XYZ file of C-alpha atoms in Angstrom:
591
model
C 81.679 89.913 -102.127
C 83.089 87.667 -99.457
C 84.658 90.489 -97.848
C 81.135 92.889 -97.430
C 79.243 89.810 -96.309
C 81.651 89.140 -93.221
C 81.015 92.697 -92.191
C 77.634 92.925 -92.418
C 77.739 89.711 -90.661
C 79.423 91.087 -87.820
C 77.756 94.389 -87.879
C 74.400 92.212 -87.163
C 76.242 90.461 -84.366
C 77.365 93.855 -82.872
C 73.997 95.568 -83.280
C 72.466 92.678 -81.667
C 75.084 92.760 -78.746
C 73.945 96.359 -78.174
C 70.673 95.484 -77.614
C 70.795 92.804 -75.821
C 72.956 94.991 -73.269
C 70.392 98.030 -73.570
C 67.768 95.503 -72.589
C 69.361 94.344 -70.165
C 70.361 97.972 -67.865
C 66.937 98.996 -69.038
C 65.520 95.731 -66.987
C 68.046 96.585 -64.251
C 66.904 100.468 -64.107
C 63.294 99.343 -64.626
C 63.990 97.082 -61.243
C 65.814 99.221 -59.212
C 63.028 102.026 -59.468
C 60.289 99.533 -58.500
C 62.802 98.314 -55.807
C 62.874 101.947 -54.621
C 59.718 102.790 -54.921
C 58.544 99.633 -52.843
C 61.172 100.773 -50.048
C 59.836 104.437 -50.192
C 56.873 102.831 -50.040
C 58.139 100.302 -47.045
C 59.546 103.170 -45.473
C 56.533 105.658 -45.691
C 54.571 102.518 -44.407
C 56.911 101.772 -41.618
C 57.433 105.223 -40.591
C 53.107 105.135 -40.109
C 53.570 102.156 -38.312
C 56.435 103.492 -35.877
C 54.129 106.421 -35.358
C 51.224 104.509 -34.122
C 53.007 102.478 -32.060
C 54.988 105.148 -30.062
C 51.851 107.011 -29.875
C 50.139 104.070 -28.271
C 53.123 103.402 -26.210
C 53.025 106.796 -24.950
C 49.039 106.438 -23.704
C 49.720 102.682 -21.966
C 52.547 104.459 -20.194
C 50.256 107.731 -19.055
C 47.437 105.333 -18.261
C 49.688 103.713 -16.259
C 51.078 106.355 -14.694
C 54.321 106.229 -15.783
C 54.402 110.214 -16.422
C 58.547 110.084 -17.180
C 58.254 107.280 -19.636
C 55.407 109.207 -21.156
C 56.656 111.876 -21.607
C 60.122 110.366 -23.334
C 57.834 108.771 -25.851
C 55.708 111.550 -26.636
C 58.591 113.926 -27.161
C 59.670 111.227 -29.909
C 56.791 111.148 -31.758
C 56.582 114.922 -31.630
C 60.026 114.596 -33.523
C 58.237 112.637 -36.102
C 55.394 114.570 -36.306
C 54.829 117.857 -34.874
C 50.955 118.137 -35.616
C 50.198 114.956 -33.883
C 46.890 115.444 -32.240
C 47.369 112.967 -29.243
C 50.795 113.752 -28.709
C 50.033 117.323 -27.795
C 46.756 116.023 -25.534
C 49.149 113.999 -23.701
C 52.059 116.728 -23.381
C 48.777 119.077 -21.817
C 47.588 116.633 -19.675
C 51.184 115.840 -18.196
C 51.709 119.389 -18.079
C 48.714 120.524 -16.189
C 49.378 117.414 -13.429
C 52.509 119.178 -12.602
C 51.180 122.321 -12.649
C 53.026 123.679 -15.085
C 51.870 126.685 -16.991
C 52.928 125.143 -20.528
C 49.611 123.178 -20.330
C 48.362 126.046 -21.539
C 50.274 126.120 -24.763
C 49.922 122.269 -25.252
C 46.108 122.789 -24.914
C 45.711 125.653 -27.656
C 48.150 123.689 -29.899
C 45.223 120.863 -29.729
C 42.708 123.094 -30.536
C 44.431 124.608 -33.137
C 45.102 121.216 -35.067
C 41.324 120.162 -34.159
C 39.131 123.498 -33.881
C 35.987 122.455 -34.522
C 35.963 119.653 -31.659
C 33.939 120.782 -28.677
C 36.029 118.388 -26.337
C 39.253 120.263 -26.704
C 38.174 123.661 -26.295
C 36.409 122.994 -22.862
C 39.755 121.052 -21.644
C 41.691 124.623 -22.583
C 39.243 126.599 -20.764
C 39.481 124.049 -17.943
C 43.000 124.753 -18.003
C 42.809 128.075 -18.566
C 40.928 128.270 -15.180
C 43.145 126.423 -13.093
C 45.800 129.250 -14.025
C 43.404 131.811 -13.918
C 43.663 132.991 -17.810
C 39.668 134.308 -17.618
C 39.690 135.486 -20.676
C 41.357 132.654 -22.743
C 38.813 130.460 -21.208
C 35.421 132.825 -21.653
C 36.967 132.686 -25.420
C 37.179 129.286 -25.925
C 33.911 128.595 -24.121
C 32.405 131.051 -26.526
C 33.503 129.627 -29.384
C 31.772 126.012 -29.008
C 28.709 125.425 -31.173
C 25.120 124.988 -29.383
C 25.281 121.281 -29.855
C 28.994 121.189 -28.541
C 27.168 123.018 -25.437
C 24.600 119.920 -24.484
C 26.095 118.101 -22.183
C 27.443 118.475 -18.355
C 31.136 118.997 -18.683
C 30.508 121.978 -20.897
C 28.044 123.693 -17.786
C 30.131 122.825 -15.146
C 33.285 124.678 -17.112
C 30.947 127.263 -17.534
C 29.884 127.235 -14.137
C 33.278 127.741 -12.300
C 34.277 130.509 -15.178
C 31.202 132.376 -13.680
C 32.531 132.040 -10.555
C 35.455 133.229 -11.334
C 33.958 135.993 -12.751
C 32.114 136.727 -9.696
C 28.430 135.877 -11.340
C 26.981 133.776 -9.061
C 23.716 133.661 -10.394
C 25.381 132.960 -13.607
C 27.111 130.000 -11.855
C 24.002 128.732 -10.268
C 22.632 128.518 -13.612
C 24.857 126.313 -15.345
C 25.642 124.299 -12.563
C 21.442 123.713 -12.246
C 21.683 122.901 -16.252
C 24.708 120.131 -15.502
C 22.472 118.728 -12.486
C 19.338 118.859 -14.848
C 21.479 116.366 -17.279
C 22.938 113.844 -14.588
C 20.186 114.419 -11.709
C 21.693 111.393 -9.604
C 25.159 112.679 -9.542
C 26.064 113.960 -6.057
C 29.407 115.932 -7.063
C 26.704 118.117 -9.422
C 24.301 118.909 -6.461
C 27.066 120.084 -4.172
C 27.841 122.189 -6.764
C 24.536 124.283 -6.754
C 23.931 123.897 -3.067
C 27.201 125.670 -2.467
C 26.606 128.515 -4.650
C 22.990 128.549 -3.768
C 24.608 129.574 -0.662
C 25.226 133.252 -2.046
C 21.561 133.538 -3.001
C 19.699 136.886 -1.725
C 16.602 134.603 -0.953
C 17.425 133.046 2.403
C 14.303 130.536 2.108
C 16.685 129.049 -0.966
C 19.870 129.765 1.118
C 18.032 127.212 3.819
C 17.390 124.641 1.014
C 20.993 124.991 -0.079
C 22.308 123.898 3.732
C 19.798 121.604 4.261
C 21.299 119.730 0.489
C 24.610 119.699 2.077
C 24.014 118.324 5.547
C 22.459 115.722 3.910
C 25.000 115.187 0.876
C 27.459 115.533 4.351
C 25.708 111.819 5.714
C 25.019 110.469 2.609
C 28.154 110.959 0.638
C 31.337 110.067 1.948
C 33.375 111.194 -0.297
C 31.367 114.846 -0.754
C 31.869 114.864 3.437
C 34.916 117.191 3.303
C 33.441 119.583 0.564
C 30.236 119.919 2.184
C 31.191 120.105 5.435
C 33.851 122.884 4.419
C 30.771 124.540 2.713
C 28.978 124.927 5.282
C 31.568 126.525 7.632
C 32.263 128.835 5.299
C 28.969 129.948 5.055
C 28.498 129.945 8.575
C 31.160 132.257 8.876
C 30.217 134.574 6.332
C 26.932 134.611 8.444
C 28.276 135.188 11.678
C 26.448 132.709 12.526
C 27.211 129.883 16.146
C 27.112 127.070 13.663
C 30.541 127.775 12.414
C 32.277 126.325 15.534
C 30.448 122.739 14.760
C 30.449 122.483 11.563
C 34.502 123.384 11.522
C 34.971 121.381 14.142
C 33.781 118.192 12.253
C 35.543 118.708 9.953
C 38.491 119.108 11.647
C 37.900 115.111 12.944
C 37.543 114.031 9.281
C 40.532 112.045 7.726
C 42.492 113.690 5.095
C 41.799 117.553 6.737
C 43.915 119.867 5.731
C 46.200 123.091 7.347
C 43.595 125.389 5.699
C 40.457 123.456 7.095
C 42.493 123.623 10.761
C 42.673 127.542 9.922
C 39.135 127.450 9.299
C 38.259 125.881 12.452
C 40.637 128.610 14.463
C 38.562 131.773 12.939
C 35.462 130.095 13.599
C 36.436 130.143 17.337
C 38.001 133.204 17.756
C 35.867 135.062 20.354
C 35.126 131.762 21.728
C 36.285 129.437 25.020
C 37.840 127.025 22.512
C 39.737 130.017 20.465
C 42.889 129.873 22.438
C 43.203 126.078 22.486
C 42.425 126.347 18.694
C 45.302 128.947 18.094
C 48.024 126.834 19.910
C 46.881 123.731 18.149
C 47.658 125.520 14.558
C 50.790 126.739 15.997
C 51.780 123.557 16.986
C 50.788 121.501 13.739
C 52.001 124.456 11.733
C 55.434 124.840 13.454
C 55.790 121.196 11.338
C 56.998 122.662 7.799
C 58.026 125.474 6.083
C 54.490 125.529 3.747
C 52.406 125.491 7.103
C 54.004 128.285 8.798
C 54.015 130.385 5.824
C 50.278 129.432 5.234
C 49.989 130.215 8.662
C 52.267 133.672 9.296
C 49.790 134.493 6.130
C 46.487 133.976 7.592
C 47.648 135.590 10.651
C 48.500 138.979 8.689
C 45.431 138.629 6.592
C 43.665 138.767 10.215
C 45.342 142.101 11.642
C 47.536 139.585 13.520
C 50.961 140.603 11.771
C 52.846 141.630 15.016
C 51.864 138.225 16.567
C 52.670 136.690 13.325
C 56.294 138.093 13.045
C 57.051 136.891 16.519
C 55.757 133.275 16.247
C 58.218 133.475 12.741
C 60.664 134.837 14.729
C 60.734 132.472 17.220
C 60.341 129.065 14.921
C 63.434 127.280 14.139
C 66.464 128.172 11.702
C 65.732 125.379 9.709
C 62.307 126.614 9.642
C 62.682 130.286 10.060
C 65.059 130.091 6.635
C 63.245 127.621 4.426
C 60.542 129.060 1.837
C 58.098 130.355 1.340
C 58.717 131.639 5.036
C 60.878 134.662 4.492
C 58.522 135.826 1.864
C 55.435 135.362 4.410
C 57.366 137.296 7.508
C 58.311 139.850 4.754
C 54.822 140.691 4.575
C 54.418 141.007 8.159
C 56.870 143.529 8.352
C 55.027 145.214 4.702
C 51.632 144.817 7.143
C 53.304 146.855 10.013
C 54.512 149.166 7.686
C 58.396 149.374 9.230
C 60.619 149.563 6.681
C 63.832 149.749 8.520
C 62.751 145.999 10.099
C 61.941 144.920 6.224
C 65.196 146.185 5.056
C 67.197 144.214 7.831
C 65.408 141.413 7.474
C 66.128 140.432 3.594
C 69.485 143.159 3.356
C 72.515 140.731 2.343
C 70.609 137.285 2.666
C 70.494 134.649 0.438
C 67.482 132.838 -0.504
C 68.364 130.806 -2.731
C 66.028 130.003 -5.627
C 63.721 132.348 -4.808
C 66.832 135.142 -4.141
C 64.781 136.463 -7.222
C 61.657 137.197 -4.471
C 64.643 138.914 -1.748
C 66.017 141.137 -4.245
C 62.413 142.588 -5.035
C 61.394 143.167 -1.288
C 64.456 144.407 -1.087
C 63.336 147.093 -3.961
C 60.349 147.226 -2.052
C 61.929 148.186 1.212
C 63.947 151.017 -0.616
C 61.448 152.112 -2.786
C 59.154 152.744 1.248
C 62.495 154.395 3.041
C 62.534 157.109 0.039
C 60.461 160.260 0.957
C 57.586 160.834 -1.918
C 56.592 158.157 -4.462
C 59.544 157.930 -6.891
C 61.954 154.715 -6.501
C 65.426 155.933 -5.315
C 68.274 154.592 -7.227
C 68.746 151.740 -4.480
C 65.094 150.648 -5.034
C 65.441 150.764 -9.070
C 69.198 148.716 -8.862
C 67.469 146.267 -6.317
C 64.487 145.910 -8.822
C 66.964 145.184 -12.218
C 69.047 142.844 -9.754
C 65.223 141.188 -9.078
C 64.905 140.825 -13.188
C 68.069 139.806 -13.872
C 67.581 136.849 -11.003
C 64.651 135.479 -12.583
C 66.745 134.331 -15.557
C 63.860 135.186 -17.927
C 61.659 132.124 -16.636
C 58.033 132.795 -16.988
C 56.563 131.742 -13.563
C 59.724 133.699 -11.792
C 58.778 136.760 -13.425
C 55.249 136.666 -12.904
C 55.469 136.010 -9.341
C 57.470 139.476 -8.612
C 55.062 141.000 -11.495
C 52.352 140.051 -9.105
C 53.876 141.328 -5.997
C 54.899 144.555 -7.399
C 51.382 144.827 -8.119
C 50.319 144.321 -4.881
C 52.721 147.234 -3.873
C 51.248 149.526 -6.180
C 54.060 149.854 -8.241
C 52.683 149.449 -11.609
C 55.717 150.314 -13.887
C 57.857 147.739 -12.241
C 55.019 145.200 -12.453
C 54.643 146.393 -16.644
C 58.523 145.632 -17.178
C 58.018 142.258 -15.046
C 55.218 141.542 -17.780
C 56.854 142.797 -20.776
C 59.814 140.700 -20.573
C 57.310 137.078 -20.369
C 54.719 139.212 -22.841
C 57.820 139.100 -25.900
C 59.088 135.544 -25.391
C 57.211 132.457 -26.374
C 55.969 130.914 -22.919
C 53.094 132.190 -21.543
C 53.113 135.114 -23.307
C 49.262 135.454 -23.695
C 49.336 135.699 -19.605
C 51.404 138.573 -19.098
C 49.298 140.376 -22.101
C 46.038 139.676 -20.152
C 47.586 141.021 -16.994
C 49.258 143.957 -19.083
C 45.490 144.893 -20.471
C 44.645 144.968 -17.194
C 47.170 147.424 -15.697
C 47.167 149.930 -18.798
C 43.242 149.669 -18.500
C 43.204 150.077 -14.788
C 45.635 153.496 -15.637
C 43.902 154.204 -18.810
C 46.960 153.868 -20.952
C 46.388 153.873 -24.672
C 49.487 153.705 -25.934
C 50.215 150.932 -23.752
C 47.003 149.042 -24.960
C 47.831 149.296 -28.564
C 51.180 148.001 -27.257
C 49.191 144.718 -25.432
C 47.219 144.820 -29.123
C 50.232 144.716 -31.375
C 51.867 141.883 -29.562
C 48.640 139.905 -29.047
C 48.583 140.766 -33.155
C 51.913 139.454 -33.501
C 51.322 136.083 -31.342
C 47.878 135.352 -33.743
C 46.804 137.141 -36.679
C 43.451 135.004 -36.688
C 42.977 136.950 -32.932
C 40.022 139.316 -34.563
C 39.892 141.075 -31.157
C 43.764 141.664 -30.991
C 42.956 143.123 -34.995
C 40.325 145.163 -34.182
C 41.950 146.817 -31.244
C 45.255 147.337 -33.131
C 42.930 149.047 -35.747
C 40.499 151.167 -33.512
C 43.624 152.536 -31.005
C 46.102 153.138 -33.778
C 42.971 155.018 -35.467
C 42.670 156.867 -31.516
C 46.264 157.664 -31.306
C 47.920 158.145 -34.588
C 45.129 158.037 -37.602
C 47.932 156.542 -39.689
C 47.210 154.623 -42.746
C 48.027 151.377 -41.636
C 45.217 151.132 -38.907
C 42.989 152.499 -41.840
C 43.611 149.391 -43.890
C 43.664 147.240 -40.820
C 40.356 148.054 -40.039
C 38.751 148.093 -43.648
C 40.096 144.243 -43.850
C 38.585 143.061 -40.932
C 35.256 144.828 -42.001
C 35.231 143.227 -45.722
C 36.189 139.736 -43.405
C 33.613 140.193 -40.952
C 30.822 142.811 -42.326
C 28.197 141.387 -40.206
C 30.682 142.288 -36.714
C 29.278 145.459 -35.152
C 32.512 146.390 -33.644
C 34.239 145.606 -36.983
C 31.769 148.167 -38.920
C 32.042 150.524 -35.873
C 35.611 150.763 -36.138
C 35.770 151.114 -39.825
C 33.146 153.702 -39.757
C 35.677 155.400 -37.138
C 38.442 155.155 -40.021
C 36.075 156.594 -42.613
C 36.209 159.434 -39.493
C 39.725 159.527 -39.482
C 39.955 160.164 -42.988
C 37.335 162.900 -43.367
C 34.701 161.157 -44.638
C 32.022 161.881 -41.722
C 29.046 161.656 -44.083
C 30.133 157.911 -45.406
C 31.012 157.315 -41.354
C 27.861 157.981 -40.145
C 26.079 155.879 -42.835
C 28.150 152.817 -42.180
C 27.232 153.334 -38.328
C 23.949 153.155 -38.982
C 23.939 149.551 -40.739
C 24.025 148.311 -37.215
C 21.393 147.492 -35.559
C 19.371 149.616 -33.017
C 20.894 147.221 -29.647
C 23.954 147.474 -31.229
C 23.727 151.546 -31.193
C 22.893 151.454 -27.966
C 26.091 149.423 -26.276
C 27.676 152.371 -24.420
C 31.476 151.897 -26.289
C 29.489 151.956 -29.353
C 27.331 154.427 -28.499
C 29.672 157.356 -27.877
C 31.026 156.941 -31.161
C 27.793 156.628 -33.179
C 27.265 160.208 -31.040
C 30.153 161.971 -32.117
C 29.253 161.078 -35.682
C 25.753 162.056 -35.492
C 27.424 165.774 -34.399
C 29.481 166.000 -36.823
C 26.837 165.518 -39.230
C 24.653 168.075 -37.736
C 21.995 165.278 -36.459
C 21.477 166.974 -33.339
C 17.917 165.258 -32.877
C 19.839 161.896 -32.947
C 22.801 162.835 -30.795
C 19.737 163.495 -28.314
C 18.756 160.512 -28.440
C 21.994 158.129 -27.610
C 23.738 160.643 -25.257
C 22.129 158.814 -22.301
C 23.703 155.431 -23.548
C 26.602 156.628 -24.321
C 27.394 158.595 -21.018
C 27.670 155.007 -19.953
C 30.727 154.368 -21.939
C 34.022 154.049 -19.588
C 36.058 155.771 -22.473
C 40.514 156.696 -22.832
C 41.352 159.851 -22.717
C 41.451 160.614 -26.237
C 37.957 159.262 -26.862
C 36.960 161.135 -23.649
C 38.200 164.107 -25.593
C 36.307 163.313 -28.840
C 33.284 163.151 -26.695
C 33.728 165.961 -24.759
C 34.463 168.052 -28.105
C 30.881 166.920 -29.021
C 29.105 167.553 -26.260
C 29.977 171.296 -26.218
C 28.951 171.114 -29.604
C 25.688 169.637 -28.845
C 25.263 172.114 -26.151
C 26.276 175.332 -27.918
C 23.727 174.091 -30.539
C 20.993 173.927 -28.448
C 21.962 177.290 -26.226
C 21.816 178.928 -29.749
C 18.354 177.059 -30.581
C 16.756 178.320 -26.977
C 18.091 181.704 -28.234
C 16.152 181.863 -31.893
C 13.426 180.814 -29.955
C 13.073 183.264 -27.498
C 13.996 185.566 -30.145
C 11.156 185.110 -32.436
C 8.803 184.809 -29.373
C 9.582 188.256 -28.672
């Protein structure tokens, strides 16, 4: 008895010991999670904190200025967060100061994390401007809501993207509509009495000068712009007042080389033209950017032999420095002799821009080889011009842009290509790309542009659609057929979407079910000249003769590729052996 009641004794005291100690590691485990989630907590809390800070760290220093120190912080906090809204706005706005292209980038990164605000789409078409990407900033512009539209930086964006686009009366409009908003602000009424200049009513051409003479008195700060104005208009004219209106503002502080330039044509075929030219020598002679600007004006003004011996005769340290070999390059380009541009950039060494010698030096071959294919010299010199650039975006574009200007469009498409497939500025080189294979009505090169621009954003509906409607032109394949039915069930109320889906049904046989689907669209839709030619070759191939009638004048209009060309023409003869037979059952019966 003893015996069993000692060990249940102690098997009480041992049951008890084991859980007291389960209490206690459960009380420890219990803590130590609290304790970590409190520091994940702390941490999470922290890391917030650090965020703000930097972020706020990184505006004081950019309102201050301090662009290096800005840019050091902002990179950090990009580290912590890559979607970070003001980062990005102040990576753009850096960016652009510099005038660097990756602005660009910086600015559709914004308006990808915040699409829907009005704000950062019209600083990306801003931007977009300033490096001449038209059509990224006609996009963007597009894309803001009416209510974004209301207010005057939104016209006055709009306003120089007319202008760039060559609509002045476009231009006068919005800048009129900005004015309209802020009717005291002086900067806006320069604005449409300069482009009021271009108007074909010279009673409001009058108006427009007599605005800037007075914006000229009243508005020192405007002096410069308006005086400017007005010489160039002057000029344009033909008219005496060129000479004193240039020549004021010549005598204005802060004038410029160009305004000095301005001043010289203005006086050409006048007593003061002489003393004008050696004054622009003289101040020119003073850097290598003013005697380029100035060799440049000069061949722009069938003045390159006088150019290329003022060059000629400037200082080595001058003479050597760029952008001056490029400029007298040109002069010997303007004068046409070859031999002289060969010497002249054979076995030199420009350094940073030896990228620029090695094309003219392509160039130069490419003009000593009889008939228009590049000799082996030209095409080495060219790859030697590629290889130079070291794949850097701006390098490339710049001898993309002067093989351009040279008319050699294959060597400008490679130039393109290689910016086109890397990261940086890629949507550039496609817009210029578009442009070329357009300009040389190159399909296959278009759904090329379309595939990459694809590839770069598959929420680009245009890019889509044009991968769709070409590879439907070229190849008919089955991809393009799905392509297009997708962006049709996306977007059924898109015209061009239901016009190139109606062109798959085509493809695939089904002209009956095409024809239907073309006429969904409305009647203005039917009529836009693209569309148009389409909708016609449908309404042959359905036997609608009546109809095809009716939209062949619209769709003449079309500028069509080859192989639509070909579909059209195909329908046409159609059209036309139809009625020749008609005219012949008629005059058959009549008889």
């Amino acid at each position: 008895m003893q015996n069993s009641g000692n060990n249940d004794c102690f098997g009480n005291v041992r049951a008890l010991e084991r859980r007291d100690f389960y209490r206690r590691w459960a009380r420890r485990l219990v803590l130590c999670f609290v304790a970590l989630l409190l520091a994940g907590g702390g941490y999470r809390i922290y890391g917030e904190w650090r965020k703000d800070h930097l972020s706020a760290q990184a505006q004081d220093f950019f309102a201050r200025k301090d662009y290096a120190s800005a840019v050091l912080v902002t990179r950090h906090v990009l580290q912590l967060d890559p979607k970070n809204v003001s980062a990005c706005r102040i990576m753009a706005e850096i960016a652009e100061l510099a005038g660097k292209h990756e602005a660009l980038s910086w600015r559709e990164q914004v308006v990808a994390l915040e699409p829907d605000v009005a704000a950062n789409r019209m600083a990306l078409a801003s931007t977009a401007l300033r490096f001449s990407q038209i059509e990224l900033a006609r996009r963007n512009l597009d894309a803001i809501s009416a209510a974004g539209r209301a207010n005057t930086q939104y016209h006055q964006i709009a306003g120089a993207l007319a202008l760039a686009e060559k609509k002045t009366t476009v231009a006068e409009t919005e800048f009129a509509a900005a004015l309209e908003l802020e009717p005291n602000n002086p900067q806006l009424a320069l604005n449409v009495a300069t482009v009021r200049l271009t108007s074909p009513d010279e009673a409001i051409r009058e108006k427009a000068r007599t605005n800037l003479m007075r914006l000229a008195e009243q508005q020192p700060t405007l002096r410069r712009e308006a005086l400017r104005a007005l010489a160039s208009d002057a000029l344009a004219n033909k008219s005496p007042a060129a000479v004193k209106w240039a020549g004021a503002l010549c005598t204005e502080k802060g004038t410029t080389f160009s305004d000095v330039l301005l001043y010289v044509e203005a006086t050409r075929n006048t007593d003061a033209g002489e003393i004008a030219m050696r004054n622009a020598e003289t101040l020119a002679s003073q850097s290598a950017a003013t005697a380029a600007l100035f060799i440049t004006w000069l061949n722009r003004h069938a003045l390159a032999q006088p150019a290329l011996e003022w060059a000629l005769a400037l200082p080595n340290e001058i003479r050597t420095a760029p952008p001056v070999p490029l400029a007298v390059a040109e002069s010997y380009s303007f004068l046409q002799d070859w031999n002289g541009l060969r010497s002249w950039v054979e076995g030199k060494n420009w350094g940073d821009e030896e990228f620029l010698r090695l094309a003219v030096v392509s160039h130069a071959f490419h003009r000593l080889t009889p008939g228009d294919r590049a000799s082996m010299e030209s095409q080495t010199a060219w790859a030697a011009a590629l290889k130079a650039t070291r794949n850097q975006p701006q390098r490339l574009a710049a001898i993309a842009q002067l093989a351009e200007g040279w008319g050699y469009s294959d060597e400008a498409a490679e130039a393109w290509w290689l910016i086109a497939n890397g990261n940086e500025n890629a949507k550039q080189a496609l817009g210029a790309l578009q442009r070329l294979y357009k300009a040389k009505q190159n399909s296959h090169g278009l759904l090329r542009v379309a595939k990459r621009g694809f590839e770069l954003n598959p929420s680009d509906r245009v890019a889509a659609n044009n991968c769709a409607s070409l590879g439907l032109l070229l190849t008919g394949d089955s991809s393009a057929r799905r392509l297009a039915t997708k962006l049709h069930a996306e977007n059924p109320s898109d015209p061009i979407a239901s016009s190139t889906y109606a062109f798959a049904l085509f493809t695939e046989g089904k002209t009956r079910e095409a024809l239907t689907e073309m006429e969904t669209l409305k009647e203005a839709h039917l009529r836009h000249p693209v569309i148009a030619a389409y909708y016609f070759v449908m309404l042959v191939e359905n036997g609608k003769m009546e109809q095809a009638h009716s939209v062949l004048a619209a769709a003449n209009k079309a500028l069509l590729l080859p192989e639509e060309l070909q579909l059209f023409t195909a329908a046409t003869r159609k059209l036309l052996q139809h009625d020749s037979q008609s005219v012949m059952k008629t005059a058959a019966t009549d008889s």
